[in-house]
Coordinates of C-alpha atoms in Angstrom, one line a residue:
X1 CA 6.1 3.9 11.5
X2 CA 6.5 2.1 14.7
X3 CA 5.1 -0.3 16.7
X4 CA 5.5 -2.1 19.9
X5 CA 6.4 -5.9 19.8
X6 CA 6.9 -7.3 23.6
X7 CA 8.4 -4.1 25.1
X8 CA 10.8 -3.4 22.4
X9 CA 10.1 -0.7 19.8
X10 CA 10.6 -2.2 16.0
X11 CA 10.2 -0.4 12.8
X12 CA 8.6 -1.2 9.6
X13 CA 11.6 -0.3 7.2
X14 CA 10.4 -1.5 4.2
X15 CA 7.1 0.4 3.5
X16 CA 7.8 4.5 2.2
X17 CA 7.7 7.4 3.6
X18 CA 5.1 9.5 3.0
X19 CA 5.9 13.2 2.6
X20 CA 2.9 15.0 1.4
X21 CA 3.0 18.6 0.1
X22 CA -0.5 21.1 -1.4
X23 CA -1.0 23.0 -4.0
X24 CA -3.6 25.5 -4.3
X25 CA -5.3 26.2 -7.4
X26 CA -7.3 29.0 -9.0
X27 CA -9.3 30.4 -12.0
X28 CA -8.0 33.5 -13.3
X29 CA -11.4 35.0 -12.7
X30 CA -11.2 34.8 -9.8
X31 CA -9.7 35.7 -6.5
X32 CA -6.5 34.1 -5.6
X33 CA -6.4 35.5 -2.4
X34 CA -9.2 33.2 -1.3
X35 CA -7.7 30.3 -2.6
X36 CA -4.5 30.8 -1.0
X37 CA -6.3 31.5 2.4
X38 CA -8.0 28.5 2.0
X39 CA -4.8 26.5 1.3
X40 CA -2.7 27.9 4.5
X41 CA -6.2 27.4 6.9
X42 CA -6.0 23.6 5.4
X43 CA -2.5 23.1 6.1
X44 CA -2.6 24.1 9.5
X45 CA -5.4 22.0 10.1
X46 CA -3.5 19.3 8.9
X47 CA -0.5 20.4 11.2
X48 CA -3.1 20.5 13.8
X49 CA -4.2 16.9 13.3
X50 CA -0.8 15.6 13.4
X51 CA -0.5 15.4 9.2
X52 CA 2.4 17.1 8.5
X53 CA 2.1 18.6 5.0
X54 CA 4.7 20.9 3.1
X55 CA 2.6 24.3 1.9
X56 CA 3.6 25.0 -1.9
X57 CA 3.5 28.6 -2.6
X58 CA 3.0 28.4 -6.2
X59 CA -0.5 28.6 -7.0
X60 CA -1.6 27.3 -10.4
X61 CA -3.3 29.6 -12.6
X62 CA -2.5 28.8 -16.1
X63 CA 0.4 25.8 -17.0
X64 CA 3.6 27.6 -16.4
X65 CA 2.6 28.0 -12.8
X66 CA 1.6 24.3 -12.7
X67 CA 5.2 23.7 -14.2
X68 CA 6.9 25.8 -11.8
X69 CA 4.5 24.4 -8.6
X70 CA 5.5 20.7 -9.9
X71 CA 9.1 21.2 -9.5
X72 CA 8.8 23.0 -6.0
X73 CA 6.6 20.2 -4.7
X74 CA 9.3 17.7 -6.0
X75 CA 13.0 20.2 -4.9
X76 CA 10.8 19.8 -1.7
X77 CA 11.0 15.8 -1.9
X78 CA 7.2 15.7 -1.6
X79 CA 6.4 12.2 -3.0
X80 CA 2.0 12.4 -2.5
X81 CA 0.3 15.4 -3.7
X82 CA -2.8 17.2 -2.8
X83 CA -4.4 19.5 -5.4
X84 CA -6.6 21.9 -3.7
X85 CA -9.6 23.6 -5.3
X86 CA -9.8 27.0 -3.5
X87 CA -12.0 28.2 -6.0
X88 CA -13.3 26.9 -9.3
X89 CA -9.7 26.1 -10.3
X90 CA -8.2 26.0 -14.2
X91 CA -9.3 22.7 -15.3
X92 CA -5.8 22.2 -17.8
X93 CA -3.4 23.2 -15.5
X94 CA -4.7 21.4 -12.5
X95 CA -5.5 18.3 -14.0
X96 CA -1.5 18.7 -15.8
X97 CA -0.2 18.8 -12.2
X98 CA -0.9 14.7 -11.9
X99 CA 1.0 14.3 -15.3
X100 CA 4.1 16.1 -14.0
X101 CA 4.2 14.6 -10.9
X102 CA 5.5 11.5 -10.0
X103 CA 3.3 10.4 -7.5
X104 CA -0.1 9.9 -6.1
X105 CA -2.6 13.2 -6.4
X106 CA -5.5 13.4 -4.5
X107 CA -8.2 16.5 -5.4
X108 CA -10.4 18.5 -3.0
X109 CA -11.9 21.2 -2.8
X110 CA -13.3 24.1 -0.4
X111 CA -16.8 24.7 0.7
X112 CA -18.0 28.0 1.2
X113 CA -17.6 29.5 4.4
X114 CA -20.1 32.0 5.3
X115 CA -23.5 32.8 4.0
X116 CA -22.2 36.3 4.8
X117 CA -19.6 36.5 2.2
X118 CA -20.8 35.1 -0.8
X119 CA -19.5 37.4 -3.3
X120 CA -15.9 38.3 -3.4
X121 CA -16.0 35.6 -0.7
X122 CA -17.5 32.5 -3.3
X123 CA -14.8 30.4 -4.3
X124 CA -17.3 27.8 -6.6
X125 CA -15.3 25.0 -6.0
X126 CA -18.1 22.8 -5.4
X127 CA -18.4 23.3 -9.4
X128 CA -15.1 23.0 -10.1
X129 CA -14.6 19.3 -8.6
X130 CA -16.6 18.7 -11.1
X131 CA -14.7 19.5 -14.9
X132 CA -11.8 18.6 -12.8
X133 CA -12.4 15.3 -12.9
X134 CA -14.0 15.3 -16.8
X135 CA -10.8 16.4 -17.6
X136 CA -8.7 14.4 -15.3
X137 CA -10.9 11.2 -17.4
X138 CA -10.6 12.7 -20.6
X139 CA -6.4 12.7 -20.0
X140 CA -7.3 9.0 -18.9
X141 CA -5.0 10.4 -15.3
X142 CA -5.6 8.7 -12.0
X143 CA -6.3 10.2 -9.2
X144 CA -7.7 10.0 -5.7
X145 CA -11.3 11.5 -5.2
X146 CA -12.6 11.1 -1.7
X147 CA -16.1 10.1 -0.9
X148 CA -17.6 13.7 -0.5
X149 CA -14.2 15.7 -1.5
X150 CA -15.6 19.4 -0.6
X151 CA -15.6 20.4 2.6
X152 CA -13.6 22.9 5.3
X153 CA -10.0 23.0 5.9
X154 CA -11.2 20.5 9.1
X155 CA -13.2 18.6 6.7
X156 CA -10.0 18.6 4.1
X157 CA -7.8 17.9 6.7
X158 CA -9.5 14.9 7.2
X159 CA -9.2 13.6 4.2
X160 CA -5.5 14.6 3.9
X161 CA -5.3 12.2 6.5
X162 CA -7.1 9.0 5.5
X163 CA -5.4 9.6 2.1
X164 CA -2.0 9.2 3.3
X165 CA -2.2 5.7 3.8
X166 CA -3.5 5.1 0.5
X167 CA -0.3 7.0 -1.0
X168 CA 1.7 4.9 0.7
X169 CA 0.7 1.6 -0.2
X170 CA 0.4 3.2 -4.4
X171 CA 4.2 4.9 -4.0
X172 CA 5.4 1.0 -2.5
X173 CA 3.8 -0.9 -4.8
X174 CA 5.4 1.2 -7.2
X175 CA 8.8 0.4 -5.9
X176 CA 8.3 -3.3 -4.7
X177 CA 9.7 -6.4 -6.0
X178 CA 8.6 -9.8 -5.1
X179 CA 11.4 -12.2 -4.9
X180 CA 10.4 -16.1 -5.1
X181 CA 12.4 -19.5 -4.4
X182 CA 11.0 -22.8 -5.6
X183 CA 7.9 -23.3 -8.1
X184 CA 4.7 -23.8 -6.2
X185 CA 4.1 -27.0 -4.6
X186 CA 2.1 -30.1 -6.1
X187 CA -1.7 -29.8 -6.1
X188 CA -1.6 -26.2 -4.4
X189 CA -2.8 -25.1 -7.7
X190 CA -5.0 -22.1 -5.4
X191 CA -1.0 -19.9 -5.0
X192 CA -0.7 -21.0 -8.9
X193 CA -1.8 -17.0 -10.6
X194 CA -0.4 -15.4 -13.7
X195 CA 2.5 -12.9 -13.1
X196 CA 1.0 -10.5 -15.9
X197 CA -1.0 -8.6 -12.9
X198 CA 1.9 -7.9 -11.0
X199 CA 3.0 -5.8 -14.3
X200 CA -0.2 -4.5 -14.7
X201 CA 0.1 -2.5 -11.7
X202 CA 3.8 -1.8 -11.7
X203 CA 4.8 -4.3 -9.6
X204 CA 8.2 -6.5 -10.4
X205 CA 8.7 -10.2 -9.7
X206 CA 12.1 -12.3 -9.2
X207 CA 11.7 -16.2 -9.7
X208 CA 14.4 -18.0 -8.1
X209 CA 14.8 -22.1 -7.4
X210 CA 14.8 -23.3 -3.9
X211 CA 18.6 -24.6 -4.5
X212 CA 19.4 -20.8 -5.4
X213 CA 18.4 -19.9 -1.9
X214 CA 20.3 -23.2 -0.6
X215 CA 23.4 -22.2 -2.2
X216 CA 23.3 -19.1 -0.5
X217 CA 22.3 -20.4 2.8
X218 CA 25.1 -22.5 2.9
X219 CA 28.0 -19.4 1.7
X220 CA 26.8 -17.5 5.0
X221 CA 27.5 -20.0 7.5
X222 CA 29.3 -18.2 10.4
X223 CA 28.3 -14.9 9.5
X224 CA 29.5 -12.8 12.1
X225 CA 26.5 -11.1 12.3
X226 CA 24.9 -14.5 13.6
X227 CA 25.2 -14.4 17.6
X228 CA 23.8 -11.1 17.3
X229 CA 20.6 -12.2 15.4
X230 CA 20.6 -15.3 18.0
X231 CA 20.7 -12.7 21.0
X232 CA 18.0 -11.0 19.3
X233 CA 15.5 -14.4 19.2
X234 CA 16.3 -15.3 22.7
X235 CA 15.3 -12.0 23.6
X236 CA 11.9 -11.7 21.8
X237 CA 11.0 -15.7 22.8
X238 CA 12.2 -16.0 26.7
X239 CA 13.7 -18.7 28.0
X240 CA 12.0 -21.7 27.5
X241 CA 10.1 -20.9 24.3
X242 CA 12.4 -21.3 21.3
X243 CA 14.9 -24.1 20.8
X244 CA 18.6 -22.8 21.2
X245 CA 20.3 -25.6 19.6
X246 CA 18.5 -24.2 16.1
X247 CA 19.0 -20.3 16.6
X248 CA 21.9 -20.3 14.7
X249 CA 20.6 -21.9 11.6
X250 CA 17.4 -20.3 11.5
X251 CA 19.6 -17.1 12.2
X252 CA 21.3 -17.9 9.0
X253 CA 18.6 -18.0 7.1
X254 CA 17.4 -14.4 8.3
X255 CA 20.8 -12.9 7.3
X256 CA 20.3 -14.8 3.8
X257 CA 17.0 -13.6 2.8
X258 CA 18.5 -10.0 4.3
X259 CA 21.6 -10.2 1.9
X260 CA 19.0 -11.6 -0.9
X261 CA 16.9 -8.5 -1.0
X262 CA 19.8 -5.7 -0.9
X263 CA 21.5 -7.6 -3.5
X264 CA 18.4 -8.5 -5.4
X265 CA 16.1 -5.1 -5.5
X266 CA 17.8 -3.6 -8.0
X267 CA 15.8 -0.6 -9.0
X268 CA 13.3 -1.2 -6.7
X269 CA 13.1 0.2 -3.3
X270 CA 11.2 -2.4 -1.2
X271 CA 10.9 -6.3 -1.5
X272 CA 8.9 -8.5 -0.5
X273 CA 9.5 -12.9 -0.4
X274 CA 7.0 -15.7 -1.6
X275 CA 9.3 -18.9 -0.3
X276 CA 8.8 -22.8 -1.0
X277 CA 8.4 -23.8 2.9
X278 CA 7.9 -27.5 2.2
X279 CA 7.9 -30.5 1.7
X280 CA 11.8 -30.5 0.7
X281 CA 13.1 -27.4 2.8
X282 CA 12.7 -28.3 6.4
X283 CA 14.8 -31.5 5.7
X284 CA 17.7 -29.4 3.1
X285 CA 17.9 -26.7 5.7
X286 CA 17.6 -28.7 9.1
X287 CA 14.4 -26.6 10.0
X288 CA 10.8 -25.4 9.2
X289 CA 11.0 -21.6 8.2
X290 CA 8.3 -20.2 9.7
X291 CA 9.7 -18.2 12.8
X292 CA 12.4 -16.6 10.7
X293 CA 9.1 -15.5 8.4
X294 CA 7.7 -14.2 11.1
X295 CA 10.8 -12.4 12.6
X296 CA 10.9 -10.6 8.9
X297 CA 7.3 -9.7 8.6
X298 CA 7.2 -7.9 12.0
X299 CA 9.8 -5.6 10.1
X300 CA 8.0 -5.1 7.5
X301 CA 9.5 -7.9 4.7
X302 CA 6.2 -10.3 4.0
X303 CA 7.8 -13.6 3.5
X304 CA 4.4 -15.9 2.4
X305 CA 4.2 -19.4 2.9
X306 CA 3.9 -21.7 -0.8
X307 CA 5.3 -19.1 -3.1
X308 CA 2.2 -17.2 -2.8
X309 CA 3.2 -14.6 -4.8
X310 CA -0.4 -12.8 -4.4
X311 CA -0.4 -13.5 -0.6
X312 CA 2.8 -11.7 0.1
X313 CA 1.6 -9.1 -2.5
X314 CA -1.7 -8.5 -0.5
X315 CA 0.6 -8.6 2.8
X316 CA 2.6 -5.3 2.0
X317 CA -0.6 -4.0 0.7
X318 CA -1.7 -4.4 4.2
X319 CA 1.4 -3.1 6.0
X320 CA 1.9 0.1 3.8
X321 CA -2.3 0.9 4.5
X322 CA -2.5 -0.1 8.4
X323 CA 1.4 1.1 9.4
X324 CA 1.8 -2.6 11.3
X325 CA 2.8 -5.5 10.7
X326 CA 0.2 -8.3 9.1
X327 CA -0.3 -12.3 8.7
X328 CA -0.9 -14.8 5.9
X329 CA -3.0 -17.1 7.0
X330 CA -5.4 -20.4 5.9
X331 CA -9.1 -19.9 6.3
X332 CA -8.7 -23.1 7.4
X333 CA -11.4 -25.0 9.4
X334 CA -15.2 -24.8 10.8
X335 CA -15.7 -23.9 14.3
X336 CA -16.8 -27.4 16.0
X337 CA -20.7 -26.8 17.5
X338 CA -19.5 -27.4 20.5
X339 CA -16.5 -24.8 21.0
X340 CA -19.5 -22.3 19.7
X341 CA -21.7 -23.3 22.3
X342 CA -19.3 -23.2 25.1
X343 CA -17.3 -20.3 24.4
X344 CA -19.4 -18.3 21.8
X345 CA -23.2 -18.3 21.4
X346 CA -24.6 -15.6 24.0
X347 CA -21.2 -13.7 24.6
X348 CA -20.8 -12.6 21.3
X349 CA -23.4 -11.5 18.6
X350 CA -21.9 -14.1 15.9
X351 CA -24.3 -17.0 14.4
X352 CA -22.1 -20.6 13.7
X353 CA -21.4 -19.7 10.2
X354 CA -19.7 -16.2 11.1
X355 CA -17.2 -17.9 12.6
X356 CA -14.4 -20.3 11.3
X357 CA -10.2 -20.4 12.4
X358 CA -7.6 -18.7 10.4
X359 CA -4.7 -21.2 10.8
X360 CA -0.6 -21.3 9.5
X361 CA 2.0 -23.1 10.5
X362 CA 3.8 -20.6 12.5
X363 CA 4.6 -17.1 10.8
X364 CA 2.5 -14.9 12.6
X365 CA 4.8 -12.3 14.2
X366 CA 5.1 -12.9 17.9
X367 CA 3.5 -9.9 19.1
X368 CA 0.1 -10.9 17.7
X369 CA 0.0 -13.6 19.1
X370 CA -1.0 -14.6 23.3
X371 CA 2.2 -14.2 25.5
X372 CA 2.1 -18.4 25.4
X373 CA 3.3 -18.5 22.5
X374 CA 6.6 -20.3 21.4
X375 CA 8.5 -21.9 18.5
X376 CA 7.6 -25.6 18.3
X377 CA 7.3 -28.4 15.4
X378 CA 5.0 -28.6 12.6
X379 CA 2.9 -31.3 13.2
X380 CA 1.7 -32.5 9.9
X381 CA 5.4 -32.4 8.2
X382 CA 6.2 -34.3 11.4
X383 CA 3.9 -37.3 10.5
X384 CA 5.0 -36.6 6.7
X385 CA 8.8 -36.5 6.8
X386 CA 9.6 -38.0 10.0
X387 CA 9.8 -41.7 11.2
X388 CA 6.7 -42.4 12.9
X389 CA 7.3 -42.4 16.9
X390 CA 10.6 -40.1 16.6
X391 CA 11.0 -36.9 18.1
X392 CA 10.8 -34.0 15.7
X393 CA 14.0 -32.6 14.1
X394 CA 14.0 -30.6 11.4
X395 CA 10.5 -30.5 11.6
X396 CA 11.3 -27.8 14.5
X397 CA 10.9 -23.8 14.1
X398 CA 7.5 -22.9 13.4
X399 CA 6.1 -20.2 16.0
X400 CA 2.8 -21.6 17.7
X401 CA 0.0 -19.9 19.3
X402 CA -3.6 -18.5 19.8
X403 CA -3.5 -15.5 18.1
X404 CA -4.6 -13.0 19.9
X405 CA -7.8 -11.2 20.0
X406 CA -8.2 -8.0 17.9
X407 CA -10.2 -6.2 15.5
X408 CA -9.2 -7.3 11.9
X409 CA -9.6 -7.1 7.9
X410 CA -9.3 -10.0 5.8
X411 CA -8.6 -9.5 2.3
X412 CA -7.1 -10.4 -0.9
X413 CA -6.0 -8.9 -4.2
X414 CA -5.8 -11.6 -6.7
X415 CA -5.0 -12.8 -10.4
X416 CA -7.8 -15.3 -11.8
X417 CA -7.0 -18.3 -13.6
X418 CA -8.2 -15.8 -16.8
X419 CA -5.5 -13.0 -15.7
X420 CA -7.8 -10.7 -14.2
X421 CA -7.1 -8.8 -10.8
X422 CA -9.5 -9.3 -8.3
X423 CA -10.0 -8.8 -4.9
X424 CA -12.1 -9.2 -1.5
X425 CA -12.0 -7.3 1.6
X426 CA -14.0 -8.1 5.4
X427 CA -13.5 -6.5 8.5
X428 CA -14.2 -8.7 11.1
X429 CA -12.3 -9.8 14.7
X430 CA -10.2 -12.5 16.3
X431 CA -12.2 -13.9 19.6
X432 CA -10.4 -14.6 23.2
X433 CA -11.3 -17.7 22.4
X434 CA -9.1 -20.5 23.0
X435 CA -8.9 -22.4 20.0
X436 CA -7.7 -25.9 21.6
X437 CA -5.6 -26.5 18.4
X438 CA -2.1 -26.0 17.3
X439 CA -0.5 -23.8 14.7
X440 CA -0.4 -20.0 14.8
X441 CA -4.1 -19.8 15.0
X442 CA -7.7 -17.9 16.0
X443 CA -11.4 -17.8 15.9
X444 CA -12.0 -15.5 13.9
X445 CA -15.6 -14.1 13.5
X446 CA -16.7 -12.0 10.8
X447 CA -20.5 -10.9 10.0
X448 CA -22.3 -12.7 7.4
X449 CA -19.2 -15.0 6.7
X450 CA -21.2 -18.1 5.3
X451 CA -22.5 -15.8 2.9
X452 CA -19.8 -14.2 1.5
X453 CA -17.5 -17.9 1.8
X454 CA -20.2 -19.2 -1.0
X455 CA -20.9 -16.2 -2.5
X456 CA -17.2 -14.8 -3.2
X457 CA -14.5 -17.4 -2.0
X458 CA -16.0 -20.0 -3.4
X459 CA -17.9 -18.7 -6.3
X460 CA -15.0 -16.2 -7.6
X461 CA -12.4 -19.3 -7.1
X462 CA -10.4 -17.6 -4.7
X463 CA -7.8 -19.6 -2.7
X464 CA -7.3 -20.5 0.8
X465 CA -5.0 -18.2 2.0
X466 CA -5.9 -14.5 3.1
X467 CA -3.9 -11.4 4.3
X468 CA -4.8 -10.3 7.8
X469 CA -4.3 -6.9 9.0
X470 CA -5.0 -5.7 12.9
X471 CA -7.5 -3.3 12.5
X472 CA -10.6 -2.2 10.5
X473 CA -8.6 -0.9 7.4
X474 CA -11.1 -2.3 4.8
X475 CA -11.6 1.6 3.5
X476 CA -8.1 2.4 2.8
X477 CA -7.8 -0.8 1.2
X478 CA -10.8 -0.6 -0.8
X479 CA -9.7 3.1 -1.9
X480 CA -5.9 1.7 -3.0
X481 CA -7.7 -1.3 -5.2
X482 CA -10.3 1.1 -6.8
X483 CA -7.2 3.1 -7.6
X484 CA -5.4 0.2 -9.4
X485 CA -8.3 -0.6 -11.2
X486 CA -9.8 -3.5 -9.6
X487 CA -13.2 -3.1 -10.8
X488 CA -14.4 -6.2 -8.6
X489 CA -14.2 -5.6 -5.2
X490 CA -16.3 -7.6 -3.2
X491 CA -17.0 -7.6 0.3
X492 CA -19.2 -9.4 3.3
X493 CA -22.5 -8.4 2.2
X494 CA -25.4 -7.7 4.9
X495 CA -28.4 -9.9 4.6
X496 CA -30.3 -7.4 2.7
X497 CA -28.1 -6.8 0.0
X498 CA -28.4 -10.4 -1.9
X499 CA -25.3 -11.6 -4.0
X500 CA -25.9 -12.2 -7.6
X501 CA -25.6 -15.8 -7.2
X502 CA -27.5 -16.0 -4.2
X503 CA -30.6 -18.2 -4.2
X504 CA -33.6 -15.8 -3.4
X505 CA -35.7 -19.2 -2.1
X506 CA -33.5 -20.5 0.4

C-alpha cells in the first residue's frame, strides 16, 4: 500500500497483506458446472477491477472437499477467504470452511442470470444465503455478510472489493501488539480504559515505564544509522522548517522505538506505540516527541499521544481500512462566531455547531498537513516547564500546522469505564480554513455535530481524543466493528432520526 508524502513514495509496512483466494460451493443436487462458471466469471471480474484473487479449484460438495479446498486456499498463502454460493450450496461443509480456515471468510452468492435458463440454468443461491448463515450462527462462526450479498460476478466483484479492507484491518488486529511507556498522566482519566477489550478481540498489550524507554534511548546514542535518519528529516522538512541542532536526538528516539518493536513483537506481526509525551519526557529526553510520532505514523506504526492505548488501537484500525496513513487528534475547541462568519457561513453548507477544531501538539504526518508546516515548540509545556521569558528548549520538536483540507472519518473504538467495547464513527471534512491557532490543527466540519457531541461523546462518556482517517471510510469501519462484536455503534445522526436521549421539546 503506498502513498505519496511530499514527492517521495513511502509505504505502510506495518498493516498485512491481503491475499484473497474463492471457493465455490455446491449442492450435490445440483449442477456444479454452474457453480464453477460462476466462480471463474467472478474471479475475472475481480481481475478486471483490479482485485487480484487466487481461483481455488476444489469445489465443496460434502466435507472432504471443504478439507481438501481449506488446505489449497492456505498451500496458496491465501490469508482472506471468499465462500461463494454458485448454487444453493451444502450448508455443513460450507459453513466448516470458516472453521478450518485461519482467516476472515466473507459469503456471497450468485443471482440468476437469465430468465431464459431457469432450469438447468437455476443455481438457488438466493435460498441458500440463507441456511448458510443459520448454520454459520448455530456454529456461533463469524463471518462477513455484505449488505445485499447476491448479485452477478460484477456485483460480487464489488464486494470482493470493499471486503478487502475489512480483512485487513481483522488479519492485523489479529497480529498486533500495543506497546506502552509510562502510566497515563494525572487527571487524564478519559485514555484511563480497561485492557480486558484488547483480549477480547485478540489483540495483545506491552506495559512498559517511561524510564524503560529512557534506558534504551540513552544505549543507542551514536547509532550509526543516525545521519541517515537525520538526512531523511531534512529532506521531508526543507530548510528552514525543522531545527538541526535536535535532529540527532529526535533521530535517536526513531531508531529506539524501531529496535523496541522488532525486539518487542514477539509473536505478533505488527505493533503499534501508546507513549507518555509529557509532562516529564520533553525535559529527560531534551525534546517534545511529537515529530518523531508523526515521522512513524506516516509509515504505518501509530504512536498516540497520553498512553492512549484505545487511540493508537483505533489508529491502525484506521490505517489497515483506508491504506494511508491517519491522526490522533483532540476535539478540542469551538469555532469562535466570528471565524464562522468570516470564513464559513455562506461558503459552506455547515451551521455553527457542525463545526469545531481537531487539535494535537504536533503528530500529524507532514503530508497532511499545508506545505507551511514545520517543527516548532509546544506552547503550553513552554509556559509549564520553562522559565517564564526564556526561549524554548526542550520544549522544541512538535510538528505545527493547518491541516489540510480533506474529506474525513472520525471515529473511535472504545473500552467503558464498565469494560465494554464501544465505538463511534462520522464522516465529515477538514475546511481550507485557516485556523489562526497553533498546534497541528483544522476546522473540521461534520453534519449534525452538536447533536451527536451531546448525544454520543458526551452522553456515552467518550474521551477527547479521536482517530482521523482521510477519506469517507466510515462503512469499512462500521463493517470491521460489527464483526468484532461491537454491538454499539453510533454515528452522526440526521435530524430526523432522534437519539434516545434526545429531548423531543427542544
Amino acid at each position: 500500500m503506498n502513498y505519496i508524502v511530499r514527492g517521495e513514495s513511502f509505504m505502510l509496512t506495518n498493516i498485512p497483506e491481503v491475499k484473497l483466494g474463492i471457493i465455490a460451493v455446491s449442492r450435490d443436487c445440483f449442477i456444479i458446472s454452474l457453480s464453477e462458471r460462476r466462480r471463474a466469471a467472478v474471479a475475472a471480474a475481480c481481475r478486471k477491477a483490479g482485485t487480484e484473487i487466487y481461483e481455488c479449484p476444489v469445489t465443496v460438495e460434502n466435507e472432504k472437499d471443504m478439507l481438501k479446498a481449506v488446505e489449497d486456499v492456505k498451500a496458496a498463502g491465501c490469508n482472506a477467504l471468499v465462500v461463494f454460493l454458485g448454487n444453493f450450496g451444502p450448508e455443513t461443509p460450507e459453513t466448516l470452511i470458516a472453521k478450518n480456515f485461519d482467516g476472515p471468510c466473507m459469503y456471497a452468492a450468485a443471482a440468476e442470470e437469465t430468465g431464459e435458463d431457469l432450469i438447468d440454468g437455476r443455481g438457488d443461491a438466493y435460498c441458500g444465503m440463507l441456511n448458510c448463515s443459520y448454520n454459520l450462527g448455530m456454529r456461533r462462526l463469524k463471518a462477513f455478510i455484505p449488505e445485499y450479498p447476491v448479485g452477478t460476478a460484477a456485483d460480487v466483484a464489488k464486494m470482493i472489493g470493499e471486503f478487502k479492507p475489512i480483512a485487513c484491518a481483522l488479519i492485523g488486529l489479529s497480529q498486533l501488539k500495543i506497546i506502552t511507556f509510562g502510566p497515563r498522566p494525572q487527571d487524564f482519566f478519559a485514555c484511563n480504559a480497561p485492557i480486558k477489550g484488547l483480549y477480547e478481540i485478540g489483540v495483545e498489550v506491552e506495559e512498559n515505564s517511561e524510564l524503560d524507554l529512557l534506558v534504551s534511548y540513552k544505549a543507542h546514542a551514536g547509532d550509526p544509522r543516525i545521519p541517515g535518519i537525520c538526512e531523511d528529516m531534512a529532506k521531508e522538512m526543507g530548510q528552514g522548517c525543522y531545527y538541526p541542532e535536535m535532529s540527532e536526538r529526535m533521530a535517536q528516539l526513531e531508531i529506539t522505538l524501531l529496535d523496541w518493536a522488532e525486539a518487542h513483537k514477539g509473536a505478533r506481526q505488527y505493533v503499534a506505540f501508546a507513549d507518555k509525551c509529557w509532562p516529564a519526557f520533553p525535559e529527560a529526553f531534551g525534546f517534545e516527541p511529537c515529530y518523531v510520532n508523526s515521522r512513524l505514523v506516516s509509515r504505518g506504526i501509530p504512536v498516540s499521544c497520553e498512553v492512549d492505548i484505545y487511540g493508537a488501537l483505533s489508529e491502525y484500525i484506521g490505517m489497515c481500512v483506508s491504506g494511508d496513513t491517519v491522526t490522533l487528534l483532540d476535539i478540542n475547541n469551538s469555532v469562535p462566531a466570528d471565524l464562522y462568519e468570516q470564513d464559513i457561513k455562506g461558503k459552506f453548507d455547515y451551521q455553527l455547531t457542525d463545526t469545531f477544531m481537531g487539535f494535537h501538539c504536533g503528530n500529524t504526518p507532514s503530508c497532511k498537513l499545508c506545505p507551511d508546516r514545520a517543527v516548532k515548540y509546544q506552547l503550553i509545556q513552554h509556559r509549564l516547564l520553562e522559565p517564564a521569558g526564556s526561549d524554548p528548549d526542550f520544549t522544541r520538536g512538535t510538528l505545527e500546522g493547518d491541516i489540510a483540507a480533506s474529506e474525513i472519518t472520525f471515529y473511535r473504538l472504545q473500552c467503558d469505564s464498565e469494560g465494554k467495547l464501544r465505538a463511534y464513527i462520522a464522516q465529515g471534512e477538514v475546511l481550507p480554513v485557516k485556523t489562526r491557532s497553533f498546534g497541528g490543527i483544522g476546522v473540521f466540519a461534520i453534519p449534525e455535530m452538536g447533536r451527536f457531541y451531546r448525544h454520543v461523546l458526551i452522553q456515552k462518556r467518550y474521551p477527547h481524543h479521536g482517530a482521523v482517517a482521510f477519506g469517507h471510510y466510515g462503512k469499512a469501519l462500521f463493517e470491521v466493528f460489527k464483526f468484532l462484536g461491537i454491538e454499539d455503534i453510533a454515528y452522526n445522526q440526521p435530524k430526523s432520526l432522534p437519539y434516545p436521549t434526545e429531548n423531543p421539546f427542544v
